[in-house]
Amino acid sequence: MAIALQVAGLRKSYADMPVLGPIDVGLAAGSISVVIGRSGCGKTTLLRCLGGLETPDAGSVTAGGAALRRESVGYVFQEPRLMPWLSVARNVGFGLAAWDPERRDRAVAAALDRIGLPDAGQALPKQLSGGMAQRVALARGLAPEPDLLLLDEPFSALDPFTRAQMQEHLLHLHRAYGTTIVLITHDMDEALVLADRILVMRGGHGVPGHIAADLAPALARPRRPADPLLSNWRASLAGLLSES
Ligand SMILES: Nc1ncnc2c1ncn2[C@@H]1O[C@H](COP(=O)(O)OP(=O)(O)O)[C@@H](O)[C@H]1O
Ligand SMILES: [Mg+2]
């Protein structure tokens, strides 16, 4: 079930240096929000606070008025972070140890099916290309059917062609699972192709990370970077990013 997320007064410091906040934002259930901004502006810190991997100094992250449960959050990182000694299926099912085995097997098979690797379950991670490994990481993030999926620059290590394919996979998965998604990128085209909402962050060099602009590119999907309709949005975004 997708959830709406409310973030209120969120702040975080490291060693007394404020790096984030205050962040106040509401994210609609089932929406794809893309956070974009320069390196060091606090994107990862925000995502970790959203998912409960980091305890904020102040503020709250709630879903429908209640605290967000850790088990309802899925993560995908920049690198696949697969366990090399486990099969693809065991990696995908890793977070499902508490599930009844039949239900777990079904969820793993469905996730592998949806990323287009239905026969890869018995393979070992070393047999996968970089793009395939990252698809498996996506499947692992989605197998528990999380209410919220957080992705931290998940495709930035991939070549442009594989990256475009991964973006399609993500949209396909989003249609299938309807999960609320927050994705970090520093790539404008990735933001424009994927986002219902683009949050431009600024910060760093002593300025705590904050949301400097909030755009909602109401464009039909599928979107192609070459689509002329995207160029006005790209120009706005480029302007906002160059000011940061
Ligand atoms: N664990 C940490 N300890 C100390 N400083 C950190 C830690 N994580 C991040 N920072 C600092 O917080 C700021 C924001 O970092 P981060 O959220 O990783 O930014 P981004 O993901 O936008 O590149 C940076 O100045 C970074 O050096
Ligand atoms: Mg980061």
mmCIF file of C-alpha atoms and ligand atoms in Angstrom:
data_model
loop_
_atom_site.group_PDB
_atom_site.id
_atom_site.type_symbol
_atom_site.label_atom_id
_atom_site.label_comp_id
_atom_site.label_asym_id
_atom_site.label_seq_id
_atom_site.Cartn_x
_atom_site.Cartn_y
_atom_site.Cartn_z
ATOM 1 C CA MET A 1 0.000 0.000 0.000
ATOM 2 C CA ALA A 2 1.459 3.358 -0.946
ATOM 3 C CA ILE A 3 1.672 5.944 1.799
ATOM 4 C CA ALA A 4 1.663 9.724 1.935
ATOM 5 C CA LEU A 5 4.643 11.098 3.786
ATOM 6 C CA GLN A 6 4.708 14.208 5.985
ATOM 7 C CA VAL A 7 8.057 15.684 6.907
ATOM 8 C CA ALA A 8 7.945 18.465 9.498
ATOM 9 C CA GLY A 9 10.775 20.535 10.946
ATOM 10 C CA LEU A 10 13.389 17.894 10.155
ATOM 11 C CA ARG A 11 16.951 18.841 11.161
ATOM 12 C CA LYS A 12 20.210 16.953 11.391
ATOM 13 C CA SER A 13 23.721 17.885 12.524
ATOM 14 C CA TYR A 14 26.968 15.960 12.492
ATOM 15 C CA ALA A 15 29.393 16.865 15.283
ATOM 16 C CA ASP A 16 27.456 20.074 16.000
ATOM 17 C CA MET A 17 27.597 21.129 12.348
ATOM 18 C CA PRO A 18 24.024 21.522 11.008
ATOM 19 C CA VAL A 19 23.902 19.786 7.612
ATOM 20 C CA LEU A 20 20.154 19.558 7.068
ATOM 21 C CA GLY A 21 16.999 21.453 7.694
ATOM 22 C CA PRO A 22 14.576 22.542 8.537
ATOM 23 C CA ILE A 23 12.814 20.373 5.967
ATOM 24 C CA ASP A 24 9.028 20.637 5.693
ATOM 25 C CA VAL A 25 7.402 18.771 2.855
ATOM 26 C CA GLY A 26 4.474 16.497 2.120
ATOM 27 C CA LEU A 27 4.746 13.733 -0.485
ATOM 28 C CA ALA A 28 1.601 12.261 -2.039
ATOM 29 C CA ALA A 29 0.876 8.541 -1.820
ATOM 30 C CA GLY A 30 2.140 6.703 -4.879
ATOM 31 C CA SER A 31 4.079 9.689 -6.201
ATOM 32 C CA ILE A 32 7.645 9.742 -7.524
ATOM 33 C CA SER A 33 9.621 12.579 -5.948
ATOM 34 C CA VAL A 34 13.107 13.274 -7.195
ATOM 35 C CA VAL A 35 15.592 15.128 -5.006
ATOM 36 C CA ILE A 36 18.315 16.875 -6.988
ATOM 37 C CA GLY A 37 21.194 19.046 -5.871
ATOM 38 C CA ARG A 38 24.939 19.368 -5.741
ATOM 39 C CA SER A 39 27.208 16.964 -3.985
ATOM 40 C CA GLY A 40 27.322 17.637 -0.250
ATOM 41 C CA CYS A 41 24.008 19.534 -0.068
ATOM 42 C CA GLY A 42 22.459 16.925 2.234
ATOM 43 C CA LYS A 43 20.494 14.615 -0.097
ATOM 44 C CA THR A 44 21.720 11.351 1.407
ATOM 45 C CA THR A 45 21.258 12.682 4.941
ATOM 46 C CA LEU A 46 17.654 13.567 4.089
ATOM 47 C CA LEU A 47 16.980 10.116 2.631
ATOM 48 C CA ARG A 48 18.541 8.365 5.629
ATOM 49 C CA CYS A 49 16.397 10.456 7.983
ATOM 50 C CA LEU A 50 13.279 9.618 5.932
ATOM 51 C CA GLY A 51 14.000 5.897 6.170
ATOM 52 C CA GLY A 52 14.981 5.895 9.840
ATOM 53 C CA LEU A 53 18.620 4.946 9.183
ATOM 54 C CA GLU A 54 19.583 8.219 10.845
ATOM 55 C CA THR A 55 17.969 9.816 13.895
ATOM 56 C CA PRO A 56 17.160 13.468 13.226
ATOM 57 C CA ASP A 57 17.969 16.105 15.856
ATOM 58 C CA ALA A 58 14.486 17.541 15.516
ATOM 59 C CA GLY A 59 11.311 17.113 13.531
ATOM 60 C CA SER A 60 9.280 14.160 12.390
ATOM 61 C CA VAL A 61 8.591 11.867 9.469
ATOM 62 C CA THR A 62 5.077 10.465 9.590
ATOM 63 C CA ALA A 63 2.781 8.464 7.348
ATOM 64 C CA GLY A 64 -0.884 9.302 7.779
ATOM 65 C CA GLY A 65 -0.180 10.811 11.203
ATOM 66 C CA ALA A 66 1.655 7.735 12.529
ATOM 67 C CA ALA A 67 5.393 7.130 12.788
ATOM 68 C CA LEU A 68 6.838 5.392 9.757
ATOM 69 C CA ARG A 69 7.739 1.751 10.423
ATOM 70 C CA ARG A 70 11.234 0.678 9.359
ATOM 71 C CA GLU A 71 9.937 -2.536 7.786
ATOM 72 C CA SER A 72 7.693 -0.589 5.434
ATOM 73 C CA VAL A 73 10.698 1.127 3.814
ATOM 74 C CA GLY A 74 12.813 -0.287 0.970
ATOM 75 C CA TYR A 75 16.271 1.021 0.061
ATOM 76 C CA VAL A 76 18.335 0.966 -3.108
ATOM 77 C CA PHE A 77 21.850 2.400 -2.983
ATOM 78 C CA GLN A 78 24.279 3.612 -5.627
ATOM 79 C CA GLU A 79 26.020 0.219 -5.705
ATOM 80 C CA PRO A 80 24.035 -3.033 -5.729
ATOM 81 C CA ARG A 81 25.457 -4.230 -2.356
ATOM 82 C CA LEU A 82 24.582 -7.860 -3.102
ATOM 83 C CA MET A 83 26.023 -10.588 -0.917
ATOM 84 C CA PRO A 84 28.442 -12.443 -3.225
ATOM 85 C CA TRP A 85 28.037 -15.840 -1.535
ATOM 86 C CA LEU A 86 24.249 -15.885 -1.864
ATOM 87 C CA SER A 87 22.263 -16.670 -4.995
ATOM 88 C CA VAL A 88 20.283 -13.894 -6.664
ATOM 89 C CA ALA A 89 17.052 -15.342 -5.210
ATOM 90 C CA ARG A 90 18.517 -15.434 -1.675
ATOM 91 C CA ASN A 91 19.721 -11.846 -2.078
ATOM 92 C CA VAL A 92 16.297 -10.686 -3.247
ATOM 93 C CA GLY A 93 14.600 -12.541 -0.381
ATOM 94 C CA PHE A 94 17.113 -11.394 2.214
ATOM 95 C CA GLY A 95 14.774 -9.040 4.055
ATOM 96 C CA LEU A 96 11.974 -11.623 4.100
ATOM 97 C CA ALA A 97 13.470 -14.089 6.605
ATOM 98 C CA ALA A 98 10.427 -13.757 8.856
ATOM 99 C CA TRP A 99 8.003 -14.591 6.043
ATOM 100 C CA ASP A 100 6.425 -17.961 5.505
ATOM 101 C CA PRO A 101 8.736 -19.690 2.934
ATOM 102 C CA GLU A 102 6.026 -20.120 0.301
ATOM 103 C CA ARG A 103 5.025 -16.485 0.483
ATOM 104 C CA ARG A 104 8.692 -15.493 0.378
ATOM 105 C CA ASP A 105 9.358 -17.625 -2.717
ATOM 106 C CA ARG A 106 6.354 -16.111 -4.460
ATOM 107 C CA ALA A 107 7.452 -12.556 -3.626
ATOM 108 C CA VAL A 108 11.007 -13.250 -4.853
ATOM 109 C CA ALA A 109 9.769 -14.822 -8.089
ATOM 110 C CA ALA A 110 7.380 -11.907 -8.695
ATOM 111 C CA ALA A 111 10.119 -9.334 -8.081
ATOM 112 C CA LEU A 112 12.566 -11.122 -10.431
ATOM 113 C CA ASP A 113 9.848 -11.393 -13.021
ATOM 114 C CA ARG A 114 9.104 -7.686 -12.819
ATOM 115 C CA ILE A 115 12.725 -6.650 -13.340
ATOM 116 C CA GLY A 116 12.869 -8.919 -16.389
ATOM 117 C CA LEU A 117 15.183 -11.571 -14.884
ATOM 118 C CA PRO A 118 12.766 -14.447 -14.179
ATOM 119 C CA ASP A 119 15.434 -17.125 -14.685
ATOM 120 C CA ALA A 120 18.292 -15.514 -12.758
ATOM 121 C CA GLY A 121 17.330 -16.779 -9.274
ATOM 122 C CA GLN A 122 20.036 -19.456 -9.069
ATOM 123 C CA ALA A 123 22.826 -17.263 -10.467
ATOM 124 C CA LEU A 124 25.530 -15.812 -8.236
ATOM 125 C CA PRO A 125 26.112 -12.028 -8.203
ATOM 126 C CA LYS A 126 29.549 -12.396 -9.874
ATOM 127 C CA GLN A 127 27.799 -13.779 -12.972
ATOM 128 C CA LEU A 128 25.795 -10.555 -13.424
ATOM 129 C CA SER A 129 26.676 -7.417 -15.376
ATOM 130 C CA GLY A 130 26.573 -4.097 -13.493
ATOM 131 C CA GLY A 131 23.130 -3.278 -14.877
ATOM 132 C CA MET A 132 21.740 -6.703 -14.016
ATOM 133 C CA ALA A 133 23.148 -6.498 -10.489
ATOM 134 C CA GLN A 134 21.480 -3.129 -10.007
ATOM 135 C CA ARG A 135 18.195 -4.590 -11.289
ATOM 136 C CA VAL A 136 18.527 -7.337 -8.680
ATOM 137 C CA ALA A 137 19.100 -4.629 -6.052
ATOM 138 C CA LEU A 138 15.867 -2.982 -7.245
ATOM 139 C CA ALA A 139 14.061 -6.322 -6.948
ATOM 140 C CA ARG A 140 15.433 -6.730 -3.406
ATOM 141 C CA GLY A 141 14.163 -3.245 -2.526
ATOM 142 C CA LEU A 142 10.691 -4.070 -3.822
ATOM 143 C CA ALA A 143 10.268 -7.739 -2.816
ATOM 144 C CA PRO A 144 8.978 -6.850 0.686
ATOM 145 C CA GLU A 145 6.398 -4.634 -1.067
ATOM 146 C CA PRO A 146 7.451 -1.584 0.939
ATOM 147 C CA ASP A 147 5.095 1.362 1.325
ATOM 148 C CA LEU A 148 7.998 3.680 0.608
ATOM 149 C CA LEU A 149 10.992 3.062 -1.669
ATOM 150 C CA LEU A 150 14.075 5.252 -1.172
ATOM 151 C CA LEU A 151 16.718 5.269 -3.901
ATOM 152 C CA ASP A 152 20.062 7.019 -3.451
ATOM 153 C CA GLU A 153 21.572 7.730 -6.891
ATOM 154 C CA PRO A 154 20.747 4.154 -7.891
ATOM 155 C CA PHE A 155 21.750 4.426 -11.547
ATOM 156 C CA SER A 156 24.638 6.877 -11.509
ATOM 157 C CA ALA A 157 27.322 4.181 -11.862
ATOM 158 C CA LEU A 158 25.720 2.810 -15.052
ATOM 159 C CA ASP A 159 26.384 3.682 -18.672
ATOM 160 C CA PRO A 160 23.769 5.956 -20.307
ATOM 161 C CA PHE A 161 22.012 3.163 -22.226
ATOM 162 C CA THR A 162 21.722 0.874 -19.181
ATOM 163 C CA ARG A 163 20.629 3.845 -17.133
ATOM 164 C CA ALA A 164 17.757 4.598 -19.515
ATOM 165 C CA GLN A 165 16.716 0.929 -19.346
ATOM 166 C CA MET A 166 16.794 1.027 -15.554
ATOM 167 C CA GLN A 167 14.605 4.115 -15.517
ATOM 168 C CA GLU A 168 12.073 2.193 -17.610
ATOM 169 C CA HIS A 169 12.265 -0.743 -15.215
ATOM 170 C CA LEU A 170 11.671 1.568 -12.288
ATOM 171 C CA LEU A 171 8.589 3.083 -13.932
ATOM 172 C CA HIS A 172 7.317 -0.395 -14.751
ATOM 173 C CA LEU A 173 7.795 -1.445 -11.130
ATOM 174 C CA HIS A 174 6.134 1.712 -9.943
ATOM 175 C CA ARG A 175 3.083 0.920 -12.057
ATOM 176 C CA ALA A 176 3.016 -2.656 -10.741
ATOM 177 C CA TYR A 177 3.527 -1.891 -7.040
ATOM 178 C CA GLY A 178 2.290 1.713 -6.827
ATOM 179 C CA THR A 179 4.871 2.428 -4.135
ATOM 180 C CA THR A 180 5.643 5.970 -3.002
ATOM 181 C CA ILE A 181 9.144 6.667 -4.299
ATOM 182 C CA VAL A 182 11.834 9.180 -3.352
ATOM 183 C CA LEU A 183 14.851 9.080 -5.647
ATOM 184 C CA ILE A 184 18.057 11.086 -5.413
ATOM 185 C CA THR A 185 19.958 12.036 -8.521
ATOM 186 C CA HIS A 186 22.269 14.738 -9.769
ATOM 187 C CA ASP A 187 21.144 14.132 -13.343
ATOM 188 C CA MET A 188 18.598 16.612 -14.717
ATOM 189 C CA ASP A 189 17.312 14.292 -17.435
ATOM 190 C CA GLU A 190 16.784 11.494 -14.941
ATOM 191 C CA ALA A 191 14.749 13.883 -12.789
ATOM 192 C CA LEU A 192 12.698 15.068 -15.776
ATOM 193 C CA VAL A 193 12.013 11.571 -17.104
ATOM 194 C CA LEU A 194 10.905 10.148 -13.751
ATOM 195 C CA ALA A 195 9.503 12.805 -11.456
ATOM 196 C CA ASP A 196 5.987 13.829 -10.539
ATOM 197 C CA ARG A 197 7.751 16.268 -8.298
ATOM 198 C CA ILE A 198 11.295 17.654 -8.301
ATOM 199 C CA LEU A 199 12.733 18.986 -5.054
ATOM 200 C CA VAL A 200 15.827 21.082 -5.687
ATOM 201 C CA MET A 201 18.109 21.059 -2.659
ATOM 202 C CA ARG A 202 20.763 23.576 -1.757
ATOM 203 C CA GLY A 203 23.291 23.543 1.014
ATOM 204 C CA GLY A 204 26.847 22.717 1.950
ATOM 205 C CA HIS A 205 29.816 24.839 3.034
ATOM 206 C CA GLY A 206 28.164 25.656 6.339
ATOM 207 C CA VAL A 207 24.647 26.146 4.949
ATOM 208 C CA PRO A 208 22.282 23.380 6.110
ATOM 209 C CA GLY A 209 20.614 21.528 3.242
ATOM 210 C CA HIS A 210 17.150 22.834 2.425
ATOM 211 C CA ILE A 211 14.561 22.633 -0.337
ATOM 212 C CA ALA A 212 15.161 25.668 -2.512
ATOM 213 C CA ALA A 213 12.560 24.901 -5.194
ATOM 214 C CA ASP A 214 9.699 22.516 -5.695
ATOM 215 C CA LEU A 215 8.600 21.741 -9.271
ATOM 216 C CA ALA A 216 5.810 19.520 -10.561
ATOM 217 C CA PRO A 217 6.462 18.693 -14.235
ATOM 218 C CA ALA A 218 2.982 17.632 -15.338
ATOM 219 C CA LEU A 219 4.121 15.773 -18.445
ATOM 220 C CA ALA A 220 2.639 12.589 -19.869
ATOM 221 C CA ARG A 221 4.644 9.361 -19.713
ATOM 222 C CA PRO A 222 6.648 7.847 -21.256
ATOM 223 C CA ARG A 223 8.912 10.881 -21.434
ATOM 224 C CA ARG A 224 11.986 11.043 -23.617
ATOM 225 C CA PRO A 225 14.878 13.388 -22.812
ATOM 226 C CA ALA A 226 14.740 14.564 -26.449
ATOM 227 C CA ASP A 227 11.061 15.555 -26.130
ATOM 228 C CA PRO A 228 10.756 19.315 -26.804
ATOM 229 C CA LEU A 229 8.215 19.576 -23.967
ATOM 230 C CA LEU A 230 11.006 18.738 -21.569
ATOM 231 C CA SER A 231 13.270 21.545 -22.707
ATOM 232 C CA ASN A 232 11.480 24.349 -20.815
ATOM 233 C CA TRP A 233 11.584 22.303 -17.637
ATOM 234 C CA ARG A 234 15.244 21.505 -18.260
ATOM 235 C CA ALA A 235 16.031 25.206 -18.663
ATOM 236 C CA SER A 236 14.237 26.058 -15.380
ATOM 237 C CA LEU A 237 16.005 23.281 -13.579
ATOM 238 C CA ALA A 238 19.406 24.245 -14.982
ATOM 239 C CA GLY A 239 18.810 27.813 -13.790
ATOM 240 C CA LEU A 240 17.863 26.669 -10.304
ATOM 241 C CA LEU A 241 20.849 24.339 -10.048
ATOM 242 C CA SER A 242 23.356 26.901 -11.256
ATOM 243 C CA GLU A 243 22.196 29.325 -8.535
ATOM 244 C CA SER A 244 22.961 26.734 -5.899
HETATM 245 N N1 LIG B 1 28.308 10.402 8.865
HETATM 246 C C1 LIG B 1 28.696 11.674 8.690
HETATM 247 N N2 LIG B 1 29.509 12.291 9.568
HETATM 248 C C2 LIG B 1 29.887 13.574 9.412
HETATM 249 N N3 LIG B 1 29.498 14.353 8.374
HETATM 250 C C3 LIG B 1 28.680 13.795 7.464
HETATM 251 C C4 LIG B 1 28.235 12.438 7.557
HETATM 252 N N4 LIG B 1 27.430 12.171 6.492
HETATM 253 C C5 LIG B 1 27.388 13.302 5.779
HETATM 254 N N5 LIG B 1 28.126 14.277 6.340
HETATM 255 C C6 LIG B 1 28.286 15.657 5.854
HETATM 256 O O1 LIG B 1 26.976 16.171 5.678
HETATM 257 C C7 LIG B 1 26.900 16.971 4.505
HETATM 258 C C8 LIG B 1 25.797 16.416 3.596
HETATM 259 O O2 LIG B 1 26.212 15.140 3.138
HETATM 260 P P1 LIG B 1 25.296 14.204 2.242
HETATM 261 O O3 LIG B 1 23.958 14.125 2.862
HETATM 262 O O4 LIG B 1 26.025 12.939 2.029
HETATM 263 O O5 LIG B 1 25.195 15.050 0.899
HETATM 264 P P2 LIG B 1 24.844 14.587 -0.607
HETATM 265 O O6 LIG B 1 24.210 13.251 -0.534
HETATM 266 O O7 LIG B 1 23.948 15.663 -1.128
HETATM 267 O O8 LIG B 1 26.144 14.575 -1.364
HETATM 268 C C9 LIG B 1 28.275 16.953 3.886
HETATM 269 O O9 LIG B 1 28.963 18.088 4.299
HETATM 270 C C10 LIG B 1 28.923 15.719 4.470
HETATM 271 O O10 LIG B 1 30.316 15.857 4.548
HETATM 272 MG MG MG B 2 24.723 11.412 -1.396
#
